[in-house]
Amino acid sequence: MTIRIVRSGGDDGLVLRVEGWLEAPDVPELERVVDASVAAGVALDLSELRAACRSGIQALRIFGERGIMLRHVPPSIALQLDADPPDPKPRSNLG
């Protein structure tokens, strides 16, 4: 299973619950849904997110930097979000 995005609304805006495993092929769809919902004051509920690949974690990190609230973040995902992002290119000691 990859991700499932469940929409719900309340007095405090739109909540998107992300369920399953966030893998690289899912990131563009999640970005599309979030971008389409930003005007409604969207928040992401990650309580049912089981795992995320590196690009998924990066996308979640960027959402947070953009001011999108990440709610109910599982401890394993929180650890990855708090870690320093990896260098995109390995450094070489040659030359």
Short mmCIF file of C-alpha atoms in Angstrom, two decimals:
data_model
loop_
_atom_site.label_atom_id
_atom_site.label_comp_id
_atom_site.label_asym_id
_atom_site.label_seq_id
_atom_site.Cartn_x
_atom_site.Cartn_y
_atom_site.Cartn_z
CA MET A 1 0.00 0.00 0.00
CA THR A 2 1.19 3.49 -0.76
CA ILE A 3 -0.61 6.54 0.62
CA ARG A 4 -4.24 7.37 0.98
CA ILE A 5 -5.27 10.99 1.53
CA VAL A 6 -8.49 11.51 3.48
CA ARG A 7 -10.04 14.99 3.57
CA SER A 8 -12.04 16.27 6.50
CA GLY A 9 -13.14 19.75 7.44
CA GLY A 10 -13.78 21.48 10.69
CA ASP A 11 -14.09 24.90 12.24
CA ASP A 12 -10.32 25.35 12.04
CA GLY A 13 -10.00 24.53 8.32
CA LEU A 14 -9.27 21.55 6.13
CA VAL A 15 -7.37 18.52 7.46
CA LEU A 16 -5.72 16.02 5.15
CA ARG A 17 -4.99 12.70 6.88
CA VAL A 18 -2.13 10.88 5.19
CA GLU A 19 -2.33 7.10 5.64
CA GLY A 20 0.12 4.36 4.68
CA TRP A 21 3.64 4.54 3.30
CA LEU A 22 4.79 7.77 1.64
CA GLU A 23 7.07 6.76 -1.22
CA ALA A 24 8.74 8.85 -3.95
CA PRO A 25 6.04 8.17 -6.59
CA ASP A 26 3.39 9.49 -4.15
CA VAL A 27 5.10 12.81 -3.39
CA PRO A 28 3.86 14.72 -6.49
CA GLU A 29 0.23 13.72 -5.76
CA LEU A 30 0.53 14.77 -2.11
CA GLU A 31 2.08 18.08 -3.19
CA ARG A 32 -0.73 18.62 -5.71
CA VAL A 33 -3.45 17.96 -3.12
CA VAL A 34 -1.77 20.15 -0.50
CA ASP A 35 -1.17 23.00 -2.96
CA ALA A 36 -4.81 22.86 -4.07
CA SER A 37 -5.92 23.06 -0.43
CA VAL A 38 -3.64 25.77 0.97
CA ALA A 39 -6.25 28.51 0.58
CA ALA A 40 -8.55 26.56 2.92
CA GLY A 41 -6.01 26.67 5.77
CA VAL A 42 -4.91 23.05 5.37
CA ALA A 43 -3.20 20.94 8.03
CA LEU A 44 -1.72 17.47 7.60
CA ASP A 45 -2.66 14.74 10.07
CA LEU A 46 0.12 12.16 10.02
CA SER A 47 -1.28 9.88 12.73
CA GLU A 48 -1.74 7.02 10.22
CA LEU A 49 1.50 7.56 8.29
CA ARG A 50 3.54 4.38 8.76
CA ALA A 51 6.77 5.31 6.97
CA ALA A 52 8.22 7.79 4.51
CA CYS A 53 11.14 7.61 2.10
CA ARG A 54 13.78 10.35 1.93
CA SER A 55 11.86 12.40 -0.67
CA GLY A 56 8.66 12.01 1.38
CA ILE A 57 10.40 13.31 4.49
CA GLN A 58 11.80 16.21 2.46
CA ALA A 59 8.31 17.07 1.18
CA LEU A 60 6.91 17.02 4.74
CA ARG A 61 9.80 19.20 5.89
CA ILE A 62 9.05 21.72 3.12
CA PHE A 63 5.33 21.74 4.01
CA GLY A 64 6.29 22.60 7.59
CA GLU A 65 8.61 25.38 6.39
CA ARG A 66 5.72 26.78 4.35
CA GLY A 67 3.63 27.04 7.51
CA ILE A 68 1.45 23.99 6.94
CA MET A 69 0.71 22.41 10.30
CA LEU A 70 1.84 18.80 10.71
CA ARG A 71 -0.38 17.16 13.35
CA HIS A 72 -0.03 13.88 15.22
CA VAL A 73 3.40 13.11 13.78
CA PRO A 74 4.48 9.55 14.67
CA PRO A 75 7.76 9.43 16.65
CA SER A 76 9.67 7.65 13.88
CA ILE A 77 8.66 10.32 11.35
CA ALA A 78 9.40 13.12 13.83
CA LEU A 79 12.95 11.80 14.28
CA GLN A 80 13.49 11.89 10.53
CA LEU A 81 12.03 15.40 10.24
CA ASP A 82 14.29 16.67 13.03
CA ALA A 83 17.43 15.14 11.53
CA ASP A 84 19.66 17.27 9.37
CA PRO A 85 18.79 16.79 5.71
CA PRO A 86 21.39 14.70 3.86
CA ASP A 87 23.82 16.33 1.46
CA PRO A 88 22.46 16.01 -2.08
CA LYS A 89 25.96 15.33 -3.43
CA PRO A 90 28.67 13.37 -1.62
CA ARG A 91 31.78 15.39 -0.98
CA SER A 92 35.08 14.12 -2.28
CA ASN A 93 38.44 14.54 -0.61
CA LEU A 94 40.16 14.22 -3.98
CA GLY A 95 41.90 17.12 -5.64
#
